[in-house]
Coordinates of C-alpha atoms in Angstrom, one line a residue:
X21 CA -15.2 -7.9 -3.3
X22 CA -12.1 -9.3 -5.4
X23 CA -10.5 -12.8 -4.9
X24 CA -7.8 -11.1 -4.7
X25 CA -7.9 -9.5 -0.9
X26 CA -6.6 -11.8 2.0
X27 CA -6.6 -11.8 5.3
X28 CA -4.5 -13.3 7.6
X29 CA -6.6 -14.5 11.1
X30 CA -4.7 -15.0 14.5
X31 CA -7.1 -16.8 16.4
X32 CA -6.3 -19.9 18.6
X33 CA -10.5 -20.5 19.4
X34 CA -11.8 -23.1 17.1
X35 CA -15.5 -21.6 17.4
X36 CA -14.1 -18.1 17.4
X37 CA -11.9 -18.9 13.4
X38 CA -14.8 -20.5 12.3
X39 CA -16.9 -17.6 13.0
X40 CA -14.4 -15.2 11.7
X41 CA -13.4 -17.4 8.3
X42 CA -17.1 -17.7 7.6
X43 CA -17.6 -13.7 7.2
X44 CA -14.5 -13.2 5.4
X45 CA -16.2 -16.1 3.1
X46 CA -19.0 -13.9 2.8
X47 CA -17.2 -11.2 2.0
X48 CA -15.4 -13.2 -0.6
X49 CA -11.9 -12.4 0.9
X50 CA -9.1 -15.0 1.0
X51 CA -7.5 -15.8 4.4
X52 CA -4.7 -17.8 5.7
X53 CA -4.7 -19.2 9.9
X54 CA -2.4 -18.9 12.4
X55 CA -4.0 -20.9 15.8
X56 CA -0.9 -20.0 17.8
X57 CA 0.3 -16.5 17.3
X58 CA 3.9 -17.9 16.8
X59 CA 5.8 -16.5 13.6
X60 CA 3.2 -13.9 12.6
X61 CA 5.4 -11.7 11.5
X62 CA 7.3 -13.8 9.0
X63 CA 4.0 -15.5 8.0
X64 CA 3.0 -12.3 6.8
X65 CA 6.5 -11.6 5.0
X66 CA 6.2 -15.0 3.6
X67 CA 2.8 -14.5 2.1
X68 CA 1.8 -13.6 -1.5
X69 CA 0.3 -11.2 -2.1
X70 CA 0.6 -9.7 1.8
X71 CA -2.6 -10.0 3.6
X72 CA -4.9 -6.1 3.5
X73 CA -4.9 -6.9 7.0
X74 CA -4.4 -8.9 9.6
X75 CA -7.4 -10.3 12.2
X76 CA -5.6 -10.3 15.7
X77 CA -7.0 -12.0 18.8
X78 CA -5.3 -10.3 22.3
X79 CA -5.3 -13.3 24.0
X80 CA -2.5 -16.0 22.2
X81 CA -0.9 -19.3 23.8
X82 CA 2.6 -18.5 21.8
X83 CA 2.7 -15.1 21.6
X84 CA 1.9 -11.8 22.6
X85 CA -0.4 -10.0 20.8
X86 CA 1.4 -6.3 21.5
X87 CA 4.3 -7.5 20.7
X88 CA 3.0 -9.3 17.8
X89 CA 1.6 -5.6 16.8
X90 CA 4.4 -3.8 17.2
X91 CA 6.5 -6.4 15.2
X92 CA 4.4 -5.9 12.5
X93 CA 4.7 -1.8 12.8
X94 CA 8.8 -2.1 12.9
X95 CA 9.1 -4.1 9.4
X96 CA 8.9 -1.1 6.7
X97 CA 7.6 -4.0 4.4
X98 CA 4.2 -5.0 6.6
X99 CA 4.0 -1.4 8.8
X100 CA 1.1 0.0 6.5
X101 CA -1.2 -3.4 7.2
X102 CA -4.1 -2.8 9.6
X103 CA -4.2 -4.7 12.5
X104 CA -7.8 -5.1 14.2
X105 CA -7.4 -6.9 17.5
X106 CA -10.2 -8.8 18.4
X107 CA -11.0 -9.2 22.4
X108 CA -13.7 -10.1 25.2
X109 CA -13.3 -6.8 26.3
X110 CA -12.1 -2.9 25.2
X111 CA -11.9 -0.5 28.2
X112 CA -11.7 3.3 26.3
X113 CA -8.6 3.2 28.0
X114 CA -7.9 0.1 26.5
X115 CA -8.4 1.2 23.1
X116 CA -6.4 4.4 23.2
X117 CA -3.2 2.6 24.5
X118 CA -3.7 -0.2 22.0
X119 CA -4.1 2.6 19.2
X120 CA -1.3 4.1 20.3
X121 CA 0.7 0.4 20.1
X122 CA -0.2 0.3 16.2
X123 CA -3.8 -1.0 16.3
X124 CA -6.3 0.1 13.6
X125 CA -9.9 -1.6 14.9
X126 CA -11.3 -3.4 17.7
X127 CA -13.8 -6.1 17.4
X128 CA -15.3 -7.6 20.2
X129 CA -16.1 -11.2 21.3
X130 CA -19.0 -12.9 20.3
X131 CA -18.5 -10.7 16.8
X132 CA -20.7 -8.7 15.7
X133 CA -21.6 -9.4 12.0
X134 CA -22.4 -6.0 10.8
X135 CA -19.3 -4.6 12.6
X136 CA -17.1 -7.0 11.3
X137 CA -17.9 -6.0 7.9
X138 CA -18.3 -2.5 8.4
X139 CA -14.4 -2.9 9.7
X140 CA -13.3 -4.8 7.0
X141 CA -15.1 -2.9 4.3
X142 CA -13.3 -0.1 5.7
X143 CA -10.1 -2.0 6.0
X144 CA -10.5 -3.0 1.7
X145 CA -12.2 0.8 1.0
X146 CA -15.4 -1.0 0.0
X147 CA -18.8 -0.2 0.5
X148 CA -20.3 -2.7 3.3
X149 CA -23.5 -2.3 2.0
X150 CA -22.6 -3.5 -1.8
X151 CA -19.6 -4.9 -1.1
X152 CA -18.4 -2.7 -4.3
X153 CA -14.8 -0.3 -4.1
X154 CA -15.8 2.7 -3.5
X155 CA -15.4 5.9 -5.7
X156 CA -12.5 8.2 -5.4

């Protein structure tokens, strides 16, 4: 994958980021932190380039992840950037009404490797097997 994808992770676990940032090293994608889930949306307006997508744990001290979501969705400048929340538990139900709040993906807690990069390969439109763009 290119240097040139980042990700932005909104996780306030320690072992949790360090799990995340080490698959998105292996996946040779470029991230920035936030541990708090304040100012997400104008970390992601300040960032060059804009993260592909943005890593989103339900479950914030300073800030709620819906409403983080859905800030994201209003701004015509960040509305298009997939937003995988990451939880300790999806309900179906769950998942529809988070879809429905501007969710792309759901990972859950301890992450799975494979998914994770199946997600994010999807996320990028690369192949998780080669890690290559895929052909249009």
């Amino acid at each position: 994958m290119s240097n040139e994808v980042w990700a932005l992770v909104v996780e306030d676990d320690a072992h949790n980021l360090i799990a995340i940032t080490s698959l998105l090293k292996e996946l040779d994608i470029r991230y920035k932190r936030n541990t708090t889930g304040a100012k997400v949306a104008e970390q992601i307006d300040s960032m060059h380039p804009r993260p592909a997508f943005v890593l989103l744990d339900m479950d914030l001290p300073e800030g709620d992840a819906i409403s983080i979501a859905q800030e994201i969705r209003r701004n015509p400048y960040t509305a298009h950037i997939p937003v995988v929340a990451i939880s300790e538990q999806f309900t179906n139900r769950f998942r529809q009404r988070h879809r429905d709040l501007g969710f792309t993906a759901f990972l859950l807690k301890p992450l799975p490797r494979n998914d994770f990069k199946e997600i994010v390969a999807n996320l990028i439109g690369t192949d998780p097997t080669s890690q290559e763009p895929k052909h249009q």
